[in-house]
Amino acid sequence: MHRFRIFSLNLVFLFIFLFLPLAAQDGDQYAEDIKNFEEFVKEQMAADRIPGLSVGFIKDDFVWTAGFGYADLENKCPAKAESAYRLASVTKPMTAVAILNLVEDGKIDLNAEVQTFVPYFPKKQWPVKVGQVLGHLGGISHYRNYDLEGHFKDHKDTREAIAVFEEFDLVAEPGTKYNYSSYGYNLLGAIIEGASGQSYGEYMHEHIWGPLRMDATRLDNPVDIIPNRVRGYRIIDGEVKNSEFVDISSRFAAGGTRSTVGDLLKFAEGMVPGKILNKETLNMMWTSMAQHDGYFTNYGRGWAVSPVNGRFRVLHGGAQAETRTRFVYYPKENFAIAVACNLEGTNLRPYTQKLYQLILDAPWDINAYTGSQRDDVIYRGMKDVFDYGLSYYVKNQVLRSEDAEELASAFEFFNNQVNRKALEADFEGTLRNVRNGRHPIGDEAFVKVGSFMASKLVEKYGWQRLPVYHDTGATLFFNDYIEMYTSNSNISKSRRFTSDFEMLVNNWHQAWAKVWTEDIKNLDIGTSTDFGTLGKKLKTVFLSASIYPNFVEHFMTAMQQLYVQGDGARGFQAAKTAYELYPNSDETNAYYGIGLLTKDNQQQAKTLIKKAAEMNPRGAASARNLNRIAYQMARIGLADYGMTLLKIAAELHPQVANLYDSIGEFYLNKGQIEESVAYYNKALEIDPEFENAKRMLKKIKAEHPSVN
C-alpha cells in the first residue's frame, strides 16, 4: 500500500513536470486576449449597468473563468468565477441531453406519445410526440398569463408544475409550427421521471451533472443554503432595483437550475462522442428540425443551431427574474463560452462576440452592404450558401448530397434565383425563393451548393484554407471556387455559375479586398466610439466601393447601450452615423427614426420608420420589433416615446392586435384607465380571442366598476 502511494506521487510529479509548461504556454498564448477582454468587460458592464457578471471560455485544453462586479450590491460581495446564477433556459440543453441519454438506453422512444411516460397529462386534439416537444414542435403553449405564471411565490413539485399548463389547448397541430415553450420542457422533465423512475434532479445528478463533474449545478431552491448564490437585480425607470422574488421550481426542467460558468464549460467538454451521448445522437441533437411546411426552425433538440461565418455553432440563452445567461459552443473549434449576470433584461451577446473575436482572432458575423436592394438579395443568397453550406461540410465532412442530378438541380436553382434579371422581373417572388434556398422547401439547394464548393476547395487547398474563408466571408469563397473551375475542366458545367454572376463576384471580390483591411476587420464599435470621427473615416474608405462591410448591427447595439446608459445624445449620434453610411438599410432607417422620436421630431421619425417597413416588412420596422423596442424604452424611463412608437407601429400594422394591447398597457401604467380600456377593446375588435386583452379588461372592470 505504501509503495502504491509513492508510485502514485511520482506519477503526479511527472504529470506536473510534463504538462505545466504546456499550460503556461497556453496561458501566455491567451494572456493579451484575456487582458483586452477584461478591459472590455469593465467598460461594457458600466454601459449595461450590470451589477455582477461571471464569464469563462474553454479552447482546446485551456480554461479561463473570472468574475466582475458584485454578486450582492448591498453587501459589496464580489462576483467570482464560482458565483452561482440562475441558468434560466440554459437548463434546456441539459434536459435535452438527459432525454437523449434515455433514448440511447432504450427507455424513451422519440416517436412515442408523451402520455406513454406521463399518463396523467391529458390527451390533446392531436397526438403529441416526445421528439416534437424536444424541438418546440409539439404545439405545447408557452406562458399564457405571465402576470400569474411568471410570478409564482410557492414551491412546486413536478405534478404541480405540470398542472399549471396541462389543460391548455395546443397552439398548433404538432409538427406544423415552431412554438418556443418552457412548458414543453417541463413536460420533458416529467418524461425523464416517468422513464427513469427517478426524480428529475436525481437523474440529472446521477447521469449528467455527476459524470461531468458539474458539482455546483443543481435545482434552485430559495430555502436551501447554496454556496456563492448571487442576488438578482432589474432596472425600473432607469434605476437599478432588487429583483422580485419568484420561485422558479415551476420551471424545473425548462429553467429551474442554478450553476456556475465553470460548470457550463464542463458541460461543453462533455459534449463529445462517448462521454454522455454517442456521435450519431450528438449529430441529431445539433441538427435543426423542420416544420411540416418545409422550413427549418434553427433549433435542434434543446439547442439553437446557427452558423457564424461558415463555422458550425450551437447555443442557448436564458432570461428570468434575477438573471440573464448565454452559452455558446463551437464543437469543431473545441471552443465554448459561458456568461451569466445578475441583471434582468441584459443583452449578453457583446460579451460572447468579443471573446469569439479575441480567442479565434476572427471577425464577428461578416456581412456586406451594396446599396442596392436587388444586389443585397444576391449577397444574401451567397451568404446563405457560404454560412449553411460550409458549416454543414465542416460539421459532417460530407456533401449534403452526392447525387449528380440533385447537385445539378441545386446549382440550377441558385443560378435562376440569385440573379439580377430574376429580381427585376419579380422581386418579391425571387426574394422568397432566395430565402427558401437553404430550407427543405427549397430542397436545401444552397446547402448542397455550399457543401459541394467547400469539398472542392478543401480538395484543392486543404483544410487549412477554411480559416481564411471564416475570416474573409462569402466573396472570397465564391471567387476561389470560380477561379478553380475556370482552370479545371473536371468540374461539370452543371456545377458552375452564370457568366453574369461570375463577373459580379469578380467585381465584388476586388472591391472587398480593398475595403476589408486589417484595420476595418478589427474595428471595434462601442459606447466609447467617437461616431463623428469614425463616420468620416468609413465614408472615405467605402467611397465608390460597390460592396463594403455592413456594421449596422454594431452601431445599433452601441445606440441602445448608450440610451440605457442615459447618454441619449451619443446614442442618437450612433444611429445618425449608421444611417449616413447605410442609407438603404431598413435597420438604419428604423433606428434613426426612433432616435428622432427622442428628439421630438415625430414627423420625420414616422417617415423613416414607414420607409423601413416598406423596405422590409419583416425587419426592423416589423410590428414585433417595434413593440419590443417600445418596452425597452419604457424600461429606461422613455415610456412616453415608447407609446408614440407603438402608435406609429399601429398605423403601419393596423391588423396586429398585440400593438393595441401594448398601448393599452402603457396607458394603464400612466393611470389613464379610460384610454387603456379603449385600446384593449380595439385589440379585441381585431382578434376577439386575444387572451391578454380579455384578462386585462376583466381586471380593470373589477378594480374600476365605473369604467365602461
XYZ file of C-alpha atoms in Angstrom:
708
model
C 0.000 0.000 0.000
C 2.815 2.426 0.854
C 4.648 1.516 -2.339
C 1.487 2.293 -4.323
C 1.252 5.745 -2.750
C 4.896 6.540 -3.583
C 4.398 5.345 -7.146
C 1.246 7.490 -7.428
C 3.074 10.554 -6.144
C 5.831 10.003 -8.675
C 3.223 9.914 -11.409
C 1.735 13.156 -10.125
C 5.115 14.904 -10.181
C 5.794 13.530 -13.646
C 2.417 14.813 -14.807
C 3.137 18.270 -13.388
C 6.593 18.328 -14.949
C 5.296 17.330 -18.361
C 2.172 19.427 -18.539
C 2.811 22.618 -16.608
C 4.969 24.123 -19.368
C 2.189 23.417 -21.856
C -0.393 25.083 -19.612
C 1.876 28.058 -19.139
C 2.354 28.228 -22.871
C -1.418 28.212 -23.393
C -1.774 30.889 -20.736
C 0.825 33.013 -22.487
C -0.969 32.468 -25.782
C -4.188 33.998 -24.478
C -2.780 36.418 -21.876
C -3.074 39.503 -24.075
C -6.528 38.489 -25.294
C -7.729 37.996 -21.721
C -6.322 41.363 -20.679
C -8.133 43.058 -23.565
C -11.319 41.199 -22.744
C -11.177 42.202 -19.070
C -10.910 45.852 -20.097
C -13.833 45.383 -22.474
C -15.970 43.742 -19.772
C -15.464 46.589 -17.319
C -16.458 49.161 -19.926
C -19.371 47.111 -21.230
C -20.722 46.347 -17.753
C -20.737 50.051 -16.957
C -22.641 50.709 -20.178
C -25.106 47.907 -19.446
C -25.300 48.830 -15.742
C -24.741 45.208 -14.757
C -24.000 44.762 -11.028
C -22.229 41.402 -11.355
C -21.087 39.102 -14.135
C -19.138 35.861 -14.440
C -17.699 34.633 -17.699
C -15.412 31.930 -18.999
C -14.220 30.085 -22.055
C -12.559 26.823 -22.950
C -10.357 26.474 -26.028
C -8.892 23.038 -26.556
C -7.331 22.266 -23.131
C -7.151 25.843 -21.873
C -9.852 27.030 -19.453
C -10.339 30.549 -18.117
C -13.089 31.872 -15.827
C -13.499 35.117 -13.902
C -15.989 37.295 -12.061
C -16.564 41.038 -12.312
C -18.549 43.489 -10.215
C -20.802 42.447 -7.357
C -22.773 39.311 -6.656
C -24.522 41.309 -3.915
C -24.613 45.097 -4.232
C -25.921 45.826 -0.751
C -23.211 43.824 0.998
C -20.480 44.508 -1.584
C -19.826 40.804 -2.154
C -17.748 40.457 -5.320
C -18.815 38.274 -8.216
C -16.417 35.362 -8.728
C -15.809 32.631 -11.227
C -17.588 30.385 -8.703
C -20.659 32.627 -8.353
C -23.861 30.608 -8.768
C -26.500 32.129 -11.053
C -29.927 31.004 -12.106
C -29.359 29.448 -15.527
C -32.905 30.062 -16.791
C -33.352 28.466 -20.241
C -29.738 27.342 -20.474
C -31.253 24.451 -18.493
C -32.921 23.227 -21.695
C -29.799 21.784 -23.394
C -29.160 19.741 -20.243
C -32.710 18.415 -20.219
C -32.383 17.542 -23.907
C -29.166 15.614 -23.249
C -30.923 13.673 -20.477
C -33.814 12.754 -22.782
C -31.419 11.577 -25.488
C -29.378 9.647 -22.932
C -32.549 7.749 -22.051
C -33.202 7.210 -25.762
C -29.779 5.590 -26.107
C -30.567 3.421 -23.078
C -33.757 2.229 -24.791
C -36.029 3.787 -22.169
C -37.544 6.513 -24.379
C -38.805 6.389 -27.954
C -38.861 9.855 -29.529
C -41.863 8.795 -31.634
C -43.869 7.756 -28.583
C -46.714 9.928 -27.341
C -45.908 11.871 -24.197
C -48.624 10.041 -22.223
C -46.532 6.854 -22.541
C -44.309 8.307 -19.813
C -46.631 10.885 -18.226
C -50.041 9.176 -18.133
C -51.624 11.982 -16.110
C -51.000 14.530 -18.883
C -54.334 14.987 -20.704
C -54.741 13.822 -24.283
C -54.995 16.718 -26.722
C -56.800 17.205 -30.029
C -53.717 15.769 -31.777
C -51.116 13.250 -30.615
C -48.003 14.888 -29.142
C -44.719 13.004 -29.547
C -41.662 13.274 -27.330
C -39.344 14.217 -30.203
C -41.629 17.027 -31.298
C -41.630 18.555 -27.822
C -37.834 18.349 -27.773
C -37.698 20.727 -30.765
C -40.589 23.027 -29.711
C -42.756 21.476 -32.428
C -45.197 19.741 -30.094
C -47.782 22.513 -30.087
C -47.361 22.995 -26.328
C -48.165 26.523 -25.202
C -45.613 28.889 -23.718
C -46.713 31.184 -20.859
C -50.287 32.378 -21.323
C -50.741 34.693 -18.378
C -47.264 35.780 -17.379
C -48.668 38.139 -14.750
C -49.615 34.960 -12.891
C -47.380 32.227 -14.296
C -44.217 34.305 -14.219
C -44.535 35.323 -10.574
C -45.195 32.189 -8.525
C -44.041 32.512 -4.911
C -44.740 28.939 -3.797
C -42.536 25.908 -4.351
C -43.981 23.360 -6.772
C -43.234 19.700 -7.309
C -43.337 18.089 -10.752
C -47.052 17.274 -10.629
C -47.902 20.827 -9.587
C -45.640 22.308 -12.263
C -47.367 20.248 -14.970
C -50.790 21.230 -13.603
C -50.042 24.877 -14.427
C -50.452 24.230 -18.167
C -51.875 20.737 -18.605
C -55.360 21.995 -19.522
C -54.085 24.486 -22.109
C -55.086 23.691 -25.679
C -52.316 23.091 -28.171
C -51.349 26.229 -30.075
C -50.994 24.274 -33.333
C -51.015 20.758 -34.694
C -47.708 19.156 -33.672
C -45.068 19.425 -36.361
C -46.688 22.359 -38.131
C -45.394 25.327 -36.140
C -42.296 26.117 -34.094
C -43.549 27.495 -30.787
C -40.864 28.010 -28.149
C -42.256 26.526 -24.965
C -40.809 26.289 -21.484
C -43.854 24.244 -20.545
C -42.870 21.740 -23.202
C -39.533 21.304 -21.462
C -41.252 20.900 -18.098
C -43.194 18.090 -19.741
C -39.861 16.600 -20.843
C -38.741 16.766 -17.206
C -41.785 14.713 -16.244
C -40.993 12.294 -19.097
C -37.485 11.830 -17.672
C -39.045 10.944 -14.330
C -41.545 8.547 -15.890
C -38.933 6.779 -17.996
C -36.200 6.572 -15.362
C -38.132 6.080 -12.143
C -36.090 8.870 -10.570
C -36.875 12.498 -9.869
C -35.602 14.968 -12.443
C -32.950 16.278 -10.051
C -31.787 12.790 -9.081
C -31.495 11.682 -12.686
C -29.562 14.792 -13.692
C -27.130 14.413 -10.782
C -26.539 10.722 -11.416
C -26.377 10.678 -15.215
C -25.422 14.175 -16.407
C -24.054 16.563 -13.790
C -22.205 13.967 -11.724
C -20.356 12.225 -14.569
C -19.304 15.617 -15.972
C -18.078 16.859 -12.555
C -20.635 19.691 -12.571
C -20.577 19.835 -8.786
C -22.082 23.326 -8.489
C -25.121 22.558 -10.663
C -28.453 21.859 -9.008
C -32.115 22.725 -8.976
C -32.627 26.128 -7.427
C -34.379 26.308 -4.076
C -34.935 29.549 -2.161
C -34.695 27.909 1.279
C -31.514 25.913 0.701
C -28.050 27.196 1.543
C -26.369 27.425 -1.848
C -22.685 28.406 -1.889
C -21.891 31.559 -3.856
C -25.548 32.319 -4.659
C -25.843 35.746 -6.315
C -28.601 38.274 -5.768
C -30.606 39.500 -8.744
C -31.430 42.998 -9.976
C -33.570 44.811 -12.528
C -33.851 48.338 -13.884
C -37.033 50.251 -13.093
C -37.455 53.756 -14.524
C -33.746 53.919 -15.166
C -32.669 52.828 -11.657
C -31.164 49.524 -10.504
C -33.522 47.782 -8.071
C -33.678 44.374 -6.422
C -35.406 41.684 -8.456
C -38.834 40.499 -7.475
C -38.719 37.177 -5.658
C -40.009 34.401 -7.905
C -39.831 30.705 -7.039
C -38.697 29.014 -10.259
C -39.494 25.431 -9.280
C -42.496 25.675 -11.636
C -39.934 25.811 -14.492
C -37.770 22.965 -13.198
C -36.622 21.215 -16.398
C -37.044 24.304 -18.562
C -35.297 26.888 -16.427
C -35.120 25.845 -12.794
C -31.395 25.258 -12.293
C -28.589 27.219 -10.688
C -24.927 26.828 -11.622
C -21.618 28.484 -12.459
C -19.941 29.390 -15.740
C -17.251 26.851 -14.906
C -19.806 24.060 -14.752
C -21.260 25.137 -18.084
C -17.813 24.780 -19.617
C -17.598 21.279 -18.135
C -20.935 20.571 -19.797
C -19.431 21.657 -23.124
C -16.451 19.356 -22.516
C -18.926 16.514 -22.079
C -20.495 17.082 -25.487
C -18.070 14.828 -27.331
C -18.842 11.335 -28.617
C -18.780 8.697 -25.928
C -18.938 10.774 -22.750
C -22.719 11.059 -22.391
C -24.043 10.617 -25.934
C -22.729 8.823 -28.994
C -21.712 10.546 -32.222
C -24.981 9.859 -34.062
C -27.086 11.235 -31.211
C -24.959 14.373 -30.897
C -25.341 14.949 -34.614
C -29.118 14.581 -34.382
C -29.272 16.880 -31.356
C -27.386 19.594 -33.246
C -29.375 19.347 -36.483
C -32.148 21.872 -36.982
C -35.639 20.413 -37.004
C -38.144 21.477 -39.647
C -41.831 22.293 -39.738
C -44.140 20.269 -41.970
C -44.234 23.227 -44.376
C -40.553 22.751 -45.148
C -38.902 25.471 -43.076
C -36.066 24.822 -40.670
C -36.672 26.104 -37.153
C -32.976 26.867 -36.482
C -33.432 24.764 -33.345
C -32.316 21.172 -32.925
C -33.106 19.117 -29.831
C -32.516 21.537 -26.959
C -30.060 23.817 -28.750
C -30.349 26.703 -31.185
C -28.357 25.965 -34.343
C -26.904 28.963 -36.170
C -23.624 29.245 -38.132
C -21.205 32.177 -37.950
C -19.037 32.880 -41.000
C -19.372 29.259 -42.077
C -18.462 27.956 -38.617
C -20.829 25.438 -37.044
C -22.323 26.805 -33.808
C -24.879 25.722 -31.206
C -26.092 27.879 -28.351
C -28.789 28.778 -25.857
C -29.710 31.843 -23.877
C -31.656 32.273 -20.682
C -33.732 35.056 -19.137
C -35.850 35.208 -15.989
C -36.104 37.026 -12.676
C -32.629 37.730 -11.226
C -30.607 36.600 -14.219
C -29.504 36.561 -17.830
C -27.319 33.776 -19.256
C -25.720 32.779 -22.558
C -23.916 29.588 -23.527
C -22.242 29.193 -26.937
C -20.353 26.187 -28.276
C -18.297 25.727 -31.454
C -17.693 21.947 -31.441
C -15.287 21.842 -34.382
C -13.132 24.575 -32.819
C -13.190 22.946 -29.350
C -14.321 26.362 -28.154
C -17.112 27.235 -25.725
C -18.169 30.418 -23.940
C -20.387 30.796 -20.876
C -21.554 34.077 -19.389
C -24.053 34.885 -16.656
C -25.077 38.115 -14.968
C -27.459 39.184 -12.237
C -29.317 41.902 -14.153
C -32.583 41.070 -15.877
C -33.106 42.138 -19.473
C -29.428 42.496 -20.380
C -28.037 41.659 -23.807
C -25.058 39.345 -23.270
C -24.247 38.899 -26.957
C -21.496 41.564 -26.948
C -19.552 39.545 -24.357
C -19.677 36.268 -26.283
C -18.984 38.022 -29.573
C -15.942 39.798 -28.162
C -14.478 36.538 -26.876
C -15.102 34.941 -30.262
C -13.176 37.761 -31.934
C -10.268 37.648 -29.493
C -9.764 33.929 -28.978
C -10.351 32.841 -32.577
C -8.700 36.007 -33.910
C -11.648 36.360 -36.275
C -14.229 38.992 -37.217
C -17.770 38.572 -35.994
C -20.525 37.611 -38.477
C -19.245 39.191 -41.687
C -21.970 40.974 -43.608
C -21.941 43.303 -46.586
C -23.840 46.308 -47.919
C -24.269 47.052 -51.611
C -26.661 49.995 -51.507
C -28.942 48.175 -53.944
C -31.982 46.274 -52.762
C -31.560 43.711 -55.541
C -27.842 43.235 -55.008
C -28.417 42.866 -51.276
C -30.635 39.875 -52.113
C -27.872 38.423 -54.286
C -25.397 38.826 -51.441
C -27.889 37.215 -49.066
C -28.041 34.169 -51.340
C -24.240 33.991 -51.421
C -24.032 34.368 -47.659
C -26.566 31.572 -47.065
C -24.593 29.256 -49.361
C -21.418 30.221 -47.517
C -22.778 30.033 -43.967
C -25.030 26.986 -44.200
C -23.203 25.034 -46.899
C -19.724 25.490 -45.466
C -20.852 24.871 -41.868
C -22.644 21.699 -42.988
C -19.436 20.434 -44.559
C -17.361 21.466 -41.543
C -19.743 19.673 -39.193
C -20.283 16.477 -41.195
C -17.264 16.379 -43.558
C -19.546 15.017 -46.275
C -21.656 16.585 -49.012
C -25.313 17.361 -48.347
C -25.959 15.324 -51.483
C -23.664 13.289 -53.712
C -26.385 12.620 -56.275
C -25.356 14.170 -59.608
C -28.897 15.143 -60.587
C -29.606 16.710 -57.200
C -26.399 18.743 -57.363
C -27.155 19.895 -60.904
C -30.662 20.892 -59.805
C -29.277 22.793 -56.795
C -26.858 24.814 -58.931
C -29.635 25.473 -61.446
C -31.877 26.775 -58.652
C -29.114 29.077 -57.437
C -28.408 30.394 -60.938
C -32.097 31.031 -61.627
C -32.817 32.833 -58.348
C -29.599 34.590 -57.303
C -29.934 36.604 -60.434
C -30.419 40.309 -61.211
C -32.779 39.631 -64.123
C -34.997 37.419 -61.983
C -35.116 40.109 -59.297
C -36.012 42.750 -61.881
C -38.825 40.603 -63.272
C -40.306 39.509 -59.922
C -38.574 40.936 -56.879
C -40.893 39.558 -54.184
C -41.134 36.093 -55.706
C -37.390 35.821 -56.252
C -36.647 37.140 -52.766
C -38.948 34.468 -51.348
C -37.141 31.779 -53.345
C -33.746 33.032 -52.156
C -34.953 32.954 -48.551
C -36.190 29.401 -49.135
C -32.920 28.244 -50.689
C -31.395 26.795 -47.518
C -34.628 25.170 -46.278
C -36.259 21.832 -47.157
C -38.961 23.755 -49.048
C -36.144 24.868 -51.367
C -34.733 21.330 -51.372
C -31.787 22.695 -49.352
C -30.283 23.782 -52.658
C -27.972 26.344 -51.055
C -26.658 23.797 -48.549
C -25.955 21.356 -51.366
C -24.184 24.027 -53.423
C -22.136 25.311 -50.473
C -21.080 21.905 -49.190
C -20.008 20.886 -52.705
C -17.990 24.093 -53.113
C -16.357 23.527 -49.718
C -15.422 19.950 -50.596
C -13.739 21.007 -53.833
C -11.868 23.865 -52.170
C -10.639 21.528 -49.419
C -9.635 19.026 -52.092
C -7.538 21.703 -53.816
C -6.189 23.779 -50.910
C -6.574 21.524 -47.852
C -8.486 22.101 -44.620
C -6.047 24.863 -43.662
C -7.733 27.103 -46.241
C -11.057 27.209 -44.374
C -9.999 29.727 -41.666
C -9.253 32.200 -44.473
C -12.888 31.952 -45.586
C -14.104 32.237 -41.994
C -12.096 35.479 -41.747
C -12.975 36.956 -45.146
C -16.505 35.878 -45.970
C -18.623 34.832 -48.917
C -16.923 36.829 -51.678
C -13.580 35.008 -51.417
C -15.321 31.643 -51.000
C -17.170 32.129 -54.292
C -14.243 33.741 -56.100
C -11.888 30.864 -55.226
C -14.407 28.303 -56.424
C -14.978 30.139 -59.719
C -11.225 30.527 -60.308
C -10.760 26.842 -59.543
C -13.307 25.555 -62.039
C -12.204 28.084 -64.655
C -8.825 26.342 -64.668
C -10.179 22.831 -64.051
C -12.352 21.258 -66.712
C -13.049 18.292 -64.424
C -15.818 20.252 -62.705
C -19.030 19.738 -64.642
C -20.692 22.738 -66.284
C -23.803 21.834 -64.310
C -21.886 22.813 -61.152
C -20.837 26.231 -62.343
C -22.403 29.678 -62.245
C -23.621 32.009 -64.987
C -21.144 34.327 -66.685
C -23.012 37.383 -65.365
C -22.725 36.087 -61.818
C -19.040 35.268 -62.305
C -18.396 38.858 -63.405
C -20.312 40.215 -60.405
C -18.352 38.019 -57.993
C -15.071 39.127 -59.544
C -16.074 42.779 -59.166
C -17.171 42.295 -55.559
C -14.081 40.277 -54.703
C -11.794 43.061 -55.917
C -13.820 45.740 -54.122
C -13.927 43.704 -50.912
C -10.169 43.105 -50.982
C -9.638 46.883 -50.944
C -12.003 47.670 -48.063
C -11.610 44.529 -45.895
C -8.303 45.654 -44.415
C -6.923 44.503 -41.061
C -7.913 47.873 -39.631
C -11.518 47.512 -40.775
C -11.707 43.810 -39.904
C -10.672 44.577 -36.318
C -12.849 47.668 -35.999
C -14.389 47.935 -32.539
C -17.622 49.940 -32.451
C -18.968 50.524 -28.958
C -20.136 53.043 -26.422
C -16.769 54.831 -26.299
C -16.578 55.297 -30.087
C -16.225 58.809 -31.495
C -19.009 58.389 -34.050
C -18.317 61.628 -35.882
C -14.676 60.749 -36.494
C -15.461 57.129 -37.323
C -18.189 58.147 -39.755
C -15.798 60.384 -41.691
C -13.156 57.644 -41.794
C -15.528 54.966 -43.064
C -17.048 57.248 -45.680
C -13.551 57.778 -47.070
C -12.682 54.065 -47.031
C -16.011 52.988 -48.527
C -16.124 55.744 -51.148
C -17.049 54.371 -54.596
C -16.885 50.731 -53.406
C -19.558 48.530 -54.987
C -19.714 46.475 -51.796
C -18.414 47.170 -48.299
C -18.706 45.858 -44.723
C -22.073 46.209 -43.036
C -21.574 47.273 -39.411
C -25.209 48.214 -38.817
C -25.636 45.673 -36.007
C -22.614 47.137 -34.176
C -23.925 50.698 -34.466
C -27.410 49.710 -33.327
C -26.067 47.829 -30.309
C -23.995 50.868 -29.315
C -27.026 53.119 -29.784
C -29.197 51.027 -27.486
C -26.500 50.732 -24.833
C -25.908 54.484 -24.812
C -29.603 55.154 -24.303
C -29.606 52.639 -21.437
C -26.600 54.485 -20.015
C -28.564 57.721 -20.135
C -26.429 59.190 -22.915
C -29.156 59.745 -25.482
C -27.141 62.388 -27.336
C -24.390 59.936 -28.278
C -26.913 57.160 -28.829
C -28.608 59.385 -31.376
C -25.227 60.127 -32.988
C -24.587 56.387 -33.389
C -27.921 55.969 -35.196
C -27.324 59.031 -37.375
C -23.835 57.872 -38.391
C -25.152 54.433 -39.323
C -27.940 55.988 -41.390
C -25.460 58.147 -43.293
C -23.232 55.138 -44.044
C -26.078 52.753 -44.900
C -28.994 54.887 -46.168
C -30.764 51.992 -47.896
C -30.873 49.732 -44.850
C -34.249 49.146 -43.209
C -32.480 48.915 -39.839
C -30.777 52.310 -40.069
C -33.980 53.965 -41.255
C -35.965 52.439 -38.394
C -33.452 53.129 -35.632
C -32.561 56.618 -36.825
C -36.287 57.274 -36.907
C -36.595 56.055 -33.322
C -33.699 58.323 -32.376
C -35.539 61.245 -33.969
C -38.544 60.436 -31.785
C -36.408 61.130 -28.727
C -35.540 64.487 -30.341
C -39.288 65.223 -30.612
C -39.116 65.151 -34.404
C -42.147 62.910 -34.757
C -42.947 63.646 -38.396
C -39.511 62.771 -39.778
C -39.358 59.815 -37.407
C -42.617 58.451 -38.796
C -41.399 58.959 -42.375
C -38.223 56.956 -41.782
C -39.917 54.167 -39.836
C -42.556 53.881 -42.569
C -39.789 53.718 -45.191
C -38.111 50.926 -43.210
C -41.375 48.958 -43.124
C -41.749 49.336 -46.886
C -38.177 48.117 -47.424
C -38.619 45.052 -45.234
C -41.996 44.414 -43.562
C -40.466 41.592 -41.506
C -37.375 43.533 -40.455
C -36.535 46.350 -38.063
C -39.911 48.073 -38.532
C -41.982 44.922 -38.093
C -44.764 45.030 -35.545
C -42.907 42.617 -33.298
C -39.631 44.562 -33.294
C -41.219 47.985 -32.786
C -43.267 46.553 -29.920
C -40.096 45.140 -28.342
C -38.247 48.446 -28.638
C -41.165 50.348 -27.097
C -40.913 48.196 -23.970
C -37.155 48.691 -23.863
C -37.730 52.449 -23.975
C -40.202 52.225 -21.105
C -37.702 50.224 -19.078
C -35.130 53.053 -19.243
C -37.567 55.852 -18.450
C -38.656 56.745 -22.007
C -42.200 55.368 -21.772
C -43.837 58.363 -23.470
C -41.614 57.943 -26.516
C -42.295 54.229 -26.372
C -46.026 54.872 -26.547
C -45.557 57.198 -29.512
C -43.575 54.458 -31.235
C -46.374 51.959 -30.572
C -48.911 54.298 -32.151
C -46.720 54.675 -35.242
C -46.396 50.884 -35.332
C -50.179 50.510 -35.120
C -50.572 52.855 -38.096
C -48.133 50.730 -40.101
C -49.560 47.394 -38.925
C -53.245 48.112 -38.203
C -54.256 44.436 -38.055
C -51.817 43.427 -35.309
C -53.866 43.162 -32.124
C -50.822 42.960 -29.868
C -49.845 46.566 -30.664
C -53.169 47.892 -29.358
C -52.866 45.624 -26.340
C -49.435 47.132 -25.629
C -50.733 50.695 -25.974
C -53.464 49.747 -23.520
C -50.817 48.580 -21.055
C -48.803 51.793 -21.468
C -51.899 53.886 -20.752
C -52.725 51.693 -17.759
C -49.242 52.263 -16.361
C -49.831 56.014 -16.703
C -53.097 55.697 -14.783
C -55.209 56.696 -17.799
C -57.838 53.999 -17.360
C -60.376 55.038 -19.993
C -57.741 55.283 -22.717
C -56.379 51.915 -21.625
C -59.804 50.284 -21.908
C -60.319 51.787 -25.365
C -57.125 50.236 -26.688
C -57.749 46.860 -25.076
C -61.167 46.874 -26.745
C -59.515 47.769 -30.052
C -57.249 44.737 -29.668
C -60.341 42.552 -29.225
C -62.016 44.072 -32.270
C -59.105 42.826 -34.345
C -58.729 39.496 -32.537
C -61.722 38.517 -30.375
C -59.661 35.667 -28.875
C -56.775 37.848 -27.677
C -56.380 36.463 -24.165
C -54.346 39.223 -22.526
C -56.786 41.952 -23.591
C -59.700 39.911 -22.218
C -57.905 39.331 -18.952
C -56.860 42.965 -18.522
C -60.347 44.304 -19.252
C -61.771 41.915 -16.669
C -59.176 43.050 -14.143
C -59.748 46.760 -14.849
C -63.522 46.437 -14.528
C -63.125 44.590 -11.235
C -60.893 47.363 -9.879
C -62.788 50.261 -11.516
C -66.502 49.303 -11.686
C -67.493 52.729 -13.027
C -65.372 52.343 -16.177
C -67.359 51.241 -19.233
